[in-house]
Coordinates of C-alpha atoms in Angstrom, one line a residue:
X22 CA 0.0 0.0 0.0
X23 CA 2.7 2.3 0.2
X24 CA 3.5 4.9 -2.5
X25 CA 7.4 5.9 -0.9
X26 CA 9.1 2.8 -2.7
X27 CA 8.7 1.8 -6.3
X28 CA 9.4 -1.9 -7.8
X29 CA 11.6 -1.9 -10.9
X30 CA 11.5 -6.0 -11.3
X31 CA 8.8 -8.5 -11.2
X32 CA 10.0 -12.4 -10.9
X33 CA 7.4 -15.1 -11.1
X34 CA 8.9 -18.8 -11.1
X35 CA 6.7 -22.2 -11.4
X36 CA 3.1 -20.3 -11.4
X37 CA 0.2 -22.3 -12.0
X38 CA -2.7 -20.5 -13.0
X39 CA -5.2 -23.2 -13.8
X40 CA -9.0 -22.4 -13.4
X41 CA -10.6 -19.4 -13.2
X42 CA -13.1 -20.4 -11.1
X43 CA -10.4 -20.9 -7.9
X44 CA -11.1 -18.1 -5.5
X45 CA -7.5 -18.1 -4.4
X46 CA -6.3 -17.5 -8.1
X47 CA -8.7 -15.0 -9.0
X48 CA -8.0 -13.4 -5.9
X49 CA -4.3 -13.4 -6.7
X50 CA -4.7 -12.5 -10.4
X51 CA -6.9 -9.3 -8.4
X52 CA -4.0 -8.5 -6.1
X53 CA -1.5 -8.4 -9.1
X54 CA -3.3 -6.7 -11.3
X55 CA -3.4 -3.2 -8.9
X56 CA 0.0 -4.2 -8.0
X57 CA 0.9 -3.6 -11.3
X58 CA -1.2 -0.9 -12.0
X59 CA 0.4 1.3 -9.1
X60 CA 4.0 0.4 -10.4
X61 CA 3.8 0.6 -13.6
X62 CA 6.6 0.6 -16.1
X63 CA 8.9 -1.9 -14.5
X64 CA 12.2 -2.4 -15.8
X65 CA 12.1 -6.5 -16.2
X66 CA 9.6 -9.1 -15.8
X67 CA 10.5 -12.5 -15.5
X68 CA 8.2 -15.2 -15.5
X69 CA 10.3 -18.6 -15.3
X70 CA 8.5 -22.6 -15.7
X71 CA 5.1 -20.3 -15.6
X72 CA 1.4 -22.7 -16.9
X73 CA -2.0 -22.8 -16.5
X74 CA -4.9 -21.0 -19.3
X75 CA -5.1 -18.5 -16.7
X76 CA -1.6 -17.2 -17.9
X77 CA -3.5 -15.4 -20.8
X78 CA -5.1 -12.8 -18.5
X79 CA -1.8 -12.3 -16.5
X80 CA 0.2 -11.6 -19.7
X81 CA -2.7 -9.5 -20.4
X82 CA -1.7 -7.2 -17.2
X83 CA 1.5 -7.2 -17.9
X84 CA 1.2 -5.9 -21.5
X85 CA -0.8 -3.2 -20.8
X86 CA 1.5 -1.5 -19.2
X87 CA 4.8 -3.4 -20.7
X88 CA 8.2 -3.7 -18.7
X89 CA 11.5 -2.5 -20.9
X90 CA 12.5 -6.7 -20.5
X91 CA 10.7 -9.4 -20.8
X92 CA 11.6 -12.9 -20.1
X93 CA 9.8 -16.1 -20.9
X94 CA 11.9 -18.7 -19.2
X95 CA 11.6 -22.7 -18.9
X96 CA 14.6 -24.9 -17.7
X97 CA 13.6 -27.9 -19.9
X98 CA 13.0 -27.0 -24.1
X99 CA 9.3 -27.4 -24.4
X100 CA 6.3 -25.3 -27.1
X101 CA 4.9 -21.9 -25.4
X102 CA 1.9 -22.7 -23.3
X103 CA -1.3 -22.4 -25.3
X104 CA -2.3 -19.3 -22.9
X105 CA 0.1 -17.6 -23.4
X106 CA 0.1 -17.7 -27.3
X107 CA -3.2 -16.4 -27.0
X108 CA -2.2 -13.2 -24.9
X109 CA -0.1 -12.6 -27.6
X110 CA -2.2 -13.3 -30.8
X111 CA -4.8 -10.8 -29.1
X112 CA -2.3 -8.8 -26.9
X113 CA -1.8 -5.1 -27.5
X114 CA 0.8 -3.3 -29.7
X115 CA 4.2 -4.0 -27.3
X116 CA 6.7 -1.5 -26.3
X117 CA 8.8 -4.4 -24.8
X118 CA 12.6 -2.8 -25.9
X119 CA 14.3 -6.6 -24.5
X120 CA 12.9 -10.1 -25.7
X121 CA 14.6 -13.2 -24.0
X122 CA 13.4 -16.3 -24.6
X123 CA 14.9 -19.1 -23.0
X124 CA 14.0 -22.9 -23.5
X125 CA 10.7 -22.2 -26.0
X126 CA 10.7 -24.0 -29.3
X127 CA 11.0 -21.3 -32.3
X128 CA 7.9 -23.2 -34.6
X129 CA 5.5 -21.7 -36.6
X130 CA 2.6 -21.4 -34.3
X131 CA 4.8 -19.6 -32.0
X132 CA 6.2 -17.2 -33.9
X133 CA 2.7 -16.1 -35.1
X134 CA 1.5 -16.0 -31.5
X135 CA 3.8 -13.4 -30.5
X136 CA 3.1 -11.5 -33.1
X137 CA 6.3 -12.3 -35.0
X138 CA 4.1 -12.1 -38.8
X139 CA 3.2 -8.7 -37.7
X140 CA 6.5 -6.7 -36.9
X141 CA 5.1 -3.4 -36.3
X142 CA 4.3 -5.0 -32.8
X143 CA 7.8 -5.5 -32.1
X144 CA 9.6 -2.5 -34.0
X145 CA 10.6 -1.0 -30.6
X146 CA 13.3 -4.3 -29.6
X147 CA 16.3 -3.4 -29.2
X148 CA 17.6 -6.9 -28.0
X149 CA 16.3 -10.2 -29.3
X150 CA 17.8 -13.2 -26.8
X151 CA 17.0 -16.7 -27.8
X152 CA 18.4 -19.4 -25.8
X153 CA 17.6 -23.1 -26.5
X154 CA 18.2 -26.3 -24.2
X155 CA 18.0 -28.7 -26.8
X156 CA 19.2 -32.3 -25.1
X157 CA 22.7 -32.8 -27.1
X158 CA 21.1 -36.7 -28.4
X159 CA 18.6 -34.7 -29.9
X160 CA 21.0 -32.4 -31.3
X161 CA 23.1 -35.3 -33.0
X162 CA 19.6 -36.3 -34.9
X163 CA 19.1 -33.3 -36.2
X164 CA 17.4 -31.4 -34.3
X165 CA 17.6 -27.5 -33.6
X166 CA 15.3 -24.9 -31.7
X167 CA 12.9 -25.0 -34.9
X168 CA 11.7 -28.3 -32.7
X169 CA 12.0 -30.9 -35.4
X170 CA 14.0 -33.6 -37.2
X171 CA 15.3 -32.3 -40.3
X172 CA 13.9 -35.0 -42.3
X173 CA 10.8 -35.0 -45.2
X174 CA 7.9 -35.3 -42.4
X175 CA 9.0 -31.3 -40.7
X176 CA 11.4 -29.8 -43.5
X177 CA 8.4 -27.3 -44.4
X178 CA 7.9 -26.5 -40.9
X179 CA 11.5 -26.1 -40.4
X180 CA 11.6 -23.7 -43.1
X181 CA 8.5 -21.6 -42.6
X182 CA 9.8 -21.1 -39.1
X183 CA 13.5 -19.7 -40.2
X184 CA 11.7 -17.8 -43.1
X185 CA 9.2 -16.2 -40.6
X186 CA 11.9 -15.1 -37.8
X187 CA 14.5 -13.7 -41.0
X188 CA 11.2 -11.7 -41.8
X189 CA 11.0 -10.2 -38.2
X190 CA 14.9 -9.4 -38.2
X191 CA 14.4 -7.5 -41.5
X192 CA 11.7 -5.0 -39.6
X193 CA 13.3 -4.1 -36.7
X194 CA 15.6 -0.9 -37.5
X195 CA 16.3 -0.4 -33.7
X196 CA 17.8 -3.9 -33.0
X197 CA 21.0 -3.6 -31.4
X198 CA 21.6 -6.8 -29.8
X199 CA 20.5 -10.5 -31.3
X200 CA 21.4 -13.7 -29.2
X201 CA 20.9 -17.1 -31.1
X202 CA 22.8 -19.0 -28.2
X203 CA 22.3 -22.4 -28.5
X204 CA 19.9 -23.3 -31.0
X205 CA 21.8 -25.3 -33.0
X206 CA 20.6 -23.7 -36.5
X207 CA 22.3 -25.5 -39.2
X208 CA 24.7 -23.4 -41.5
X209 CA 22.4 -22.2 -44.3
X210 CA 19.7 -21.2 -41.4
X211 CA 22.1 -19.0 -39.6
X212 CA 23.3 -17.6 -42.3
X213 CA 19.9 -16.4 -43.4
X214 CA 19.3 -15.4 -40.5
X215 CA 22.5 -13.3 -39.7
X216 CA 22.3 -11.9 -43.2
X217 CA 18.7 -10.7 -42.5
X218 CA 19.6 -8.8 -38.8
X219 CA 22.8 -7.1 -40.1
X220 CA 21.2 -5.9 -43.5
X221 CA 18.3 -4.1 -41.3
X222 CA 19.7 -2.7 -38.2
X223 CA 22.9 -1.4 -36.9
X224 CA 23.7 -4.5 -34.5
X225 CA 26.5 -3.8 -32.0
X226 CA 26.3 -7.2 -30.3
X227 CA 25.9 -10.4 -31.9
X228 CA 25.9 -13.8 -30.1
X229 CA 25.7 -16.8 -32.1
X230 CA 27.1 -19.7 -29.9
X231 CA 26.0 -23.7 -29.9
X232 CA 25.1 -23.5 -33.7
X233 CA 26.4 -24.2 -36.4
X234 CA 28.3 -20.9 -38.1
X235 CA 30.9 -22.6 -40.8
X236 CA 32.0 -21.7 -44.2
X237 CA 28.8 -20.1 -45.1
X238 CA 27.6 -18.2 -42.0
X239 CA 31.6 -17.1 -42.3
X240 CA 31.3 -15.8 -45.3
X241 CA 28.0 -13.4 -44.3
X242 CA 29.8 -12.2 -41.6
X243 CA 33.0 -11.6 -43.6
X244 CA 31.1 -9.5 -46.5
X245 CA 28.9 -7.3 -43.5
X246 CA 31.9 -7.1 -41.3
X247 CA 33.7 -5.6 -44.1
X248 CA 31.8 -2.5 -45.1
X249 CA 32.4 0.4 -44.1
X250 CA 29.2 1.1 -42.2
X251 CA 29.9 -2.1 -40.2
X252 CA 28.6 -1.7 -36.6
X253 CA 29.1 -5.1 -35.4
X254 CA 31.6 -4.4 -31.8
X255 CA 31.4 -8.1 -30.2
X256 CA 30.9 -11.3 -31.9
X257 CA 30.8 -14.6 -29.7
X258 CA 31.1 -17.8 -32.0
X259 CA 31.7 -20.2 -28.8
X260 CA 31.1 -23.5 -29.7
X261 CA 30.1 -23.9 -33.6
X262 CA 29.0 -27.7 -32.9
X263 CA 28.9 -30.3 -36.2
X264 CA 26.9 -32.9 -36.2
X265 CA 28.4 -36.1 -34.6
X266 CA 29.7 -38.6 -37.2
X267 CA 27.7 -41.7 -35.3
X268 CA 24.6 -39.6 -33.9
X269 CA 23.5 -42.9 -32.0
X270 CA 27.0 -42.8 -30.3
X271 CA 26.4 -42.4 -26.1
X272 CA 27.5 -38.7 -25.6
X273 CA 29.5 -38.0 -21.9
X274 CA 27.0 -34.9 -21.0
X275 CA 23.1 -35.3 -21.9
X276 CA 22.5 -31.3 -21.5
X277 CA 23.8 -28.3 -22.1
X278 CA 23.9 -27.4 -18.4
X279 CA 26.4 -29.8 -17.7
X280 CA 28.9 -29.7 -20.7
X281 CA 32.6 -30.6 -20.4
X282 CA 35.1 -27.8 -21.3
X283 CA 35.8 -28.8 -24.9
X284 CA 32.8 -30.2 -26.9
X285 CA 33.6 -29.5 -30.6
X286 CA 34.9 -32.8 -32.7
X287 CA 35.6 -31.2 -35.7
X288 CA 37.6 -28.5 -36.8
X289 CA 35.7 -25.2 -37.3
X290 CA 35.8 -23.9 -40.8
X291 CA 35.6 -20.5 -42.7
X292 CA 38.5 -19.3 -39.9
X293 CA 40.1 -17.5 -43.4
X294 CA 36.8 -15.6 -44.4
X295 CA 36.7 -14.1 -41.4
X296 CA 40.0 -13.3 -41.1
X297 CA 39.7 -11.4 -44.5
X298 CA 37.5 -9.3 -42.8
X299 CA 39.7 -8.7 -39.6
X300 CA 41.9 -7.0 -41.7
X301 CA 40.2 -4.1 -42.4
X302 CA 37.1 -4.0 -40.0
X303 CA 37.1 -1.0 -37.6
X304 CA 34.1 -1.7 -35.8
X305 CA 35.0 -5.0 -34.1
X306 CA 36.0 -4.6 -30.3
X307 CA 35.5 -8.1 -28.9
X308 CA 36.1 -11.7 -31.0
X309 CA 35.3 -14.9 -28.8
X310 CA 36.2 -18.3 -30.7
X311 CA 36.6 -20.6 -27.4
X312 CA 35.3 -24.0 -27.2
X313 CA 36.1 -24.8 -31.3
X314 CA 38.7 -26.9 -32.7
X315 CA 40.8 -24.4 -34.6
X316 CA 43.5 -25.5 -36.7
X317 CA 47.3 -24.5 -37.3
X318 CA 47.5 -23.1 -40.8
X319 CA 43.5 -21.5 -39.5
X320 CA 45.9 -20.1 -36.1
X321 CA 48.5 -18.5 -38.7
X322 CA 46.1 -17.2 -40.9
X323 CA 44.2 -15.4 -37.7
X324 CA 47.4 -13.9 -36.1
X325 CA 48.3 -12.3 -39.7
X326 CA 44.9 -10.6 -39.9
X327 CA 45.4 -9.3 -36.0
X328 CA 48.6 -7.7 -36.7
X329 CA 47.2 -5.9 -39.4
X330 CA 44.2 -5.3 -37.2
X331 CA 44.3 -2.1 -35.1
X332 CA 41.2 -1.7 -33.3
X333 CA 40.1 -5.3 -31.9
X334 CA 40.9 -5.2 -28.2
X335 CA 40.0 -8.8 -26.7
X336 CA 40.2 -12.4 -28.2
X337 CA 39.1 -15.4 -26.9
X338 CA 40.4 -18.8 -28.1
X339 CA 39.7 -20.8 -24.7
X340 CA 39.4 -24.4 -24.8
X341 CA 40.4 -24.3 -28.7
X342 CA 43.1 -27.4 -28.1
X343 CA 45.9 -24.9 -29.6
X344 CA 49.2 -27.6 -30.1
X345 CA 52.4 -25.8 -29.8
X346 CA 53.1 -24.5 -32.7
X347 CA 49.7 -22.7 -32.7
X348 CA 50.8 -21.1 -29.5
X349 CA 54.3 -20.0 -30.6
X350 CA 52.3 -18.5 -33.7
X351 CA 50.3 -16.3 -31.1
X352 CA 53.4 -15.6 -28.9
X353 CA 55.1 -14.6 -31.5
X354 CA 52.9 -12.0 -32.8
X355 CA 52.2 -10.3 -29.8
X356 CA 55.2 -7.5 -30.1
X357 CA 53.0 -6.6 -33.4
X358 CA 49.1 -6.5 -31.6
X359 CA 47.1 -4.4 -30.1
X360 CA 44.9 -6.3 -28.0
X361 CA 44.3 -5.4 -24.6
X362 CA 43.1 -8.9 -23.9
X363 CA 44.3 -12.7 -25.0
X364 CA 42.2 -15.9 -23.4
X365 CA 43.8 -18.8 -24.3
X366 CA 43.2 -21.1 -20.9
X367 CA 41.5 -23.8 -20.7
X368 CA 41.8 -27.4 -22.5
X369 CA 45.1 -27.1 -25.1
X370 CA 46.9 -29.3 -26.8
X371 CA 50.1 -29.3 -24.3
X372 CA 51.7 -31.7 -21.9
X373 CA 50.8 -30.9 -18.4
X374 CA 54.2 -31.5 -17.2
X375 CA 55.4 -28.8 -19.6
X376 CA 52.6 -26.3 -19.9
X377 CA 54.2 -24.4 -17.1
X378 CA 57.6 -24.3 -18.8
X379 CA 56.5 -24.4 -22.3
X380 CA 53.9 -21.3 -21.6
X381 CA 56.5 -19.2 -19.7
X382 CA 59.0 -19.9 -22.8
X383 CA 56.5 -19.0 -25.2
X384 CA 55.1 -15.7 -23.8
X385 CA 57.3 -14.0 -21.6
X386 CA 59.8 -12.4 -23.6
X387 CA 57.0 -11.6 -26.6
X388 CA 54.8 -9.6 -23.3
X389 CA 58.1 -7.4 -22.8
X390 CA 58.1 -6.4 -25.9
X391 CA 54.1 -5.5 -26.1
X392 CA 53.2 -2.3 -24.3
X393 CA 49.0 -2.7 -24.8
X394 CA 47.9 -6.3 -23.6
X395 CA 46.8 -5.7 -20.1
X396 CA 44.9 -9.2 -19.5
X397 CA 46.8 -12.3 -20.5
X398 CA 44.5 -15.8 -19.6
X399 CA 46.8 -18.9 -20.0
X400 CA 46.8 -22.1 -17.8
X401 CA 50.3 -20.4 -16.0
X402 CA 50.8 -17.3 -14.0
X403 CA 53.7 -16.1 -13.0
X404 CA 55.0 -12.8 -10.9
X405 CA 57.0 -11.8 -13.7
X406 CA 53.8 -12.4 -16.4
X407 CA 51.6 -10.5 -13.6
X408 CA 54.1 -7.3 -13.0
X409 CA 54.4 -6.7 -16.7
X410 CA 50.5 -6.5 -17.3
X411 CA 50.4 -3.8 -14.2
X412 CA 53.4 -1.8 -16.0
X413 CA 51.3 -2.4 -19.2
X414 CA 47.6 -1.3 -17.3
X415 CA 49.7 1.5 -15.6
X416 CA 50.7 2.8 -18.8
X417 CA 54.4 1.6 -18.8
X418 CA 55.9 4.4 -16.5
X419 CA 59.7 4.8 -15.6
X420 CA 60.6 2.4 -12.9
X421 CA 63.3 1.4 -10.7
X422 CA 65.4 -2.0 -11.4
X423 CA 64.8 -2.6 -7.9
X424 CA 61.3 -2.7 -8.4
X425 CA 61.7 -5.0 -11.1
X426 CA 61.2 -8.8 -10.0
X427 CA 64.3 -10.6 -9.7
X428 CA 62.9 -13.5 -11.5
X429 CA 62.1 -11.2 -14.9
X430 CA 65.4 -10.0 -14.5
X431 CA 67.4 -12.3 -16.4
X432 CA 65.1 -12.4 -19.5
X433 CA 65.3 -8.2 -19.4
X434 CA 69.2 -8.3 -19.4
X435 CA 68.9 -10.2 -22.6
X436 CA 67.1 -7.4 -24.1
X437 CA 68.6 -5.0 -26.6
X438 CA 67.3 -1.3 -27.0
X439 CA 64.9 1.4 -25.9
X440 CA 62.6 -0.8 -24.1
X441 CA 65.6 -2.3 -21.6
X442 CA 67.1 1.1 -21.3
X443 CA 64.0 2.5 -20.1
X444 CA 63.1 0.0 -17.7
X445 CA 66.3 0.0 -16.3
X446 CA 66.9 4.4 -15.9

C-alpha cells in the first residue's frame, strides 16, 4: 500500500494458473493486477516454468503496461503454453525494448502467437535473446530450436519457421543486440538469419554460440563485417558444434547445463573468411572463438589478420586445443598486436608437465616487448607475467630496477634497445 518505494522487477517462477473459477487464483490474479497498475513501467519481468490457461489474462496485465524486458523462461525445451500464445495473438501493440526467450521452441505457431508475422508489434526491440536447451542426443539427430527432425515429415515446418523469424529481423531498424545462443541452427539457417539482422539494423552485439556458423555463416559475416558502415563491436562464435559422425553414439554430457570444457569434434571452418575481414574492419572490439577446434594453418592465418588489425581489443580462443606450434604463432605475434586482452586457458593441446615451462618460454619475452595487452588468460601465472601487465595497465611508467622482479630480471638483461634502457633508468 505504500507509495514511498517503487518496484523496478517482477519475478514469477513455477506459477500455475489453472482455473478461473479458484477463489485463491482470482483473488491473486486481483492482487497483481493493482499491483501492477500502481507500479507501472517496471524495468524486467520474468516469468520462469510459468502454466496454467489463466496465464492469458496475466500476460494480459503485464502488456498493458509493458516492462523494458521481458523474459519467458523454462529450464527444460518445451512449445509456449497455449495461454500464453493467445495473450499474444490478441495482446496489444508491445513496447517491450528486450525479448529473451529461454527454453521455448521457435515453430510456426509460436512465432505467429507473438506476433512475430506482424513486426510493427515489435519494431521498438532493441535486443532479441533466444536461448535453446535442446538435449545434445537430440542435437546429433538433427534437431535444432525450430523443434524438429530435419527430415521429409517437418522440412516445411523447419523452413517456414526460419523464413518467418528472418522476416521479423528485417523489420526491426532499432535492434542492437540478437542472441541465437544455443539453437543449433544449421549453417544455411544461420546464415539467413544473420544476413537478415545485419542488413536491417545497426547491431552492436551479436551472439551466435551452440550453432552451427561454418563456411557459409563465415562468409555473411566476412562480407557485413567488411563494409564500411559495419557496426558489429562483439561477436561470440563459442562452440560452432557439427553434427556427430555416429549420432547414436552415447555422448559423456546429456544437456547443455552440464557440458565438459571442450565439446567440438571437428575443426571449425571459414576461420580465413573471417580473417579477411579482420583485416580491415574498424568496428569490431571483442572476438570470442573458445570451445572450437581451430586448426594450425586457421591459427596462422588469424594472427596475420590481427597484426594488421588495429582496433580489436579482446580475443578469446579458450578451450580451442591450440598444439604448440599454434601457440608460438600467437606468442610470436604479440610485439605486433594491439589487444588489450588474450584468453587462451582452458583445455590445449600441451603436456601438463610442460605447460608451465612451455607457456613461460613461449610468452614471456614476446609480453616485454608488447606495451598494450593488459589481461593475458593462459593455464600459468607467473610474478614476472603479472608485473608486466600492471606496467602495461599502468601505462608503462619509468621504474626502478629494484622494483623489477628478480625472477624477470634475467630475461630483461637479454634485451637490446629502448625498451631495456628504459626500464632500467
Amino acid at each position: 500500500e505504500s507509495r514511498q518505494w517503487k518496484v523496478t522487477s517482477l519475478y514469477l517462477s513455477s506459477w500455475s494458473l489453472v482455473s478461473s473459477q479458484d477463489e485463491d487464483e482470482v483473488s491473486l490474479l486481483s492482487a497483481l493486477s493493482k499491483f501492477l497498475q500502481q507500479h507501472q513501467g517496471m524495468t524486467e519481468v520474468i516469468l520462469r516454468n510459468c502454466s496454467g490457461d489463466n496465464l492469458m489474462e496475466l500476460i494480459f496485465l503485464i502488456l498493458h503496461s509493458p516492462p523494458q524486458a521481458l523474459t519467458i523462461r523454462y529450464d527444460q525445451q518445451q512449445h509456449l503454453p497455449r495461454s500464453i500464445s493467445l495473450a499474444f495473438v490478441h495482446g496489444c501493440q508491445s513496447r517491450v525494448q528486450r525479448l529473451n526467450l529461454e527454453g521455448i521452441t521457435l515453430d510456426p505457431d509460436l512465432l505467429e502467437a507473438f506476433g512475430f508475422s506482424l513486426p510493427e508489434k515489435w519494431r521498438n526491440l532493441t535486443t532479441l535473446s533466444v536461448k535453446g536447451k535442446i538435449l545434445l542426443r537430440d542435437a546429433d539427430k538433427g534437431v535444432s530450436i525450430l523443434g524438429h527432425r530435419n527430415d521429409s515429415e517437418s522440412y516445411f515446418a523447419l523452413e517456414d519457421s526460419a523464413n518467418r523469424l528472418s522476416s521479423l529481423l528485417m523489420e526491426l531498424p532499432n535492434l542492437k543486440c540478437l542472441e541465437l545462443e544455443n539453437c543449433h541452427f544449421d549453417d544455411e539457417q544461420l546464415a539467413m538469419l544473420t544476413d537478415s539482422a545485419l542488413a536491417s539494423s545497426d547491431i552492436h552485439t551479436l551472439n551466435l554460440s551452440g550453432n552451427q556458423c561454418q563456411e557459409v555463416t563465415m562468409d555473411i559475416l566476412s562480407k557485413h563485417l567488411r563494409r564500411p558502415e559495419a557496426t558489429v563491436e562483439t561477436l561470440d562464435l563459442t562452440w560452432q558444434r557439427l553434427p556427430s559422425e555416429a549420432a547414436s553414439t552415447p555422448l559423456p554430457r546429456p544437456t547443455m547445463n552440464s557440458a565438459p570444457k571442450f565439446r567440438a569434434t571437428q575443426p571449425m571452418n571459414g576461420i580465413p573468411l573471417l580473417a579477411r575481414a579482420l583485416k580491415t574492419n574498424t568496428s569490431l572490439r571483442n572476438l570470442i572463438l573458445s570451445e572450437n577446434k581451430i586448426q594450425e594453418v586457421d591459427i596462422e592465418i588469424l594472427t596475420e589478420a590481427l597484426v594488421a588489425n588495429n582496433t580489436l581489443e579482446s580475443l578469446e580462443l579458450k578451450d580451442c586445443r591450440l598444439r604448440s606450434n599454434s601457440l608460438r604463432c600467437l606468442a610470436n605475434s604479440l610485439p605486433k598486436l594491439r589487444l588489450k586482452t588474450l584468453q587462451i586457458d582452458g583445455c590445449q593441446k600441451l603436456s601438463p608437465r610442460h605447460e608451465e615451462k612451455a607457456l613461460r618460454s613461449l610468452f614471456l619475452l614476446p609480453l616485454a616487448n608488447n606495451q598494450h595487452m593488459e589481461d593475458l588468460g593462459m593455464n600459468y601465472r607467473s610474478q614476472s607475467i603479472d608485473w608486466l601487465l600492471d606496467w602495461n595497465r599502468s601505462g608503462r611508467p619509468e621504474v626502478d630496477q629494484s622494483q623489477i622482479p628478480s625472477s624477470l630480471g634475467p630475461t630483461l638483461a637479454g634485451m637490446h634497445g629502448h625498451l631495456f634502457q628504459m626500464i632500467a633508468s
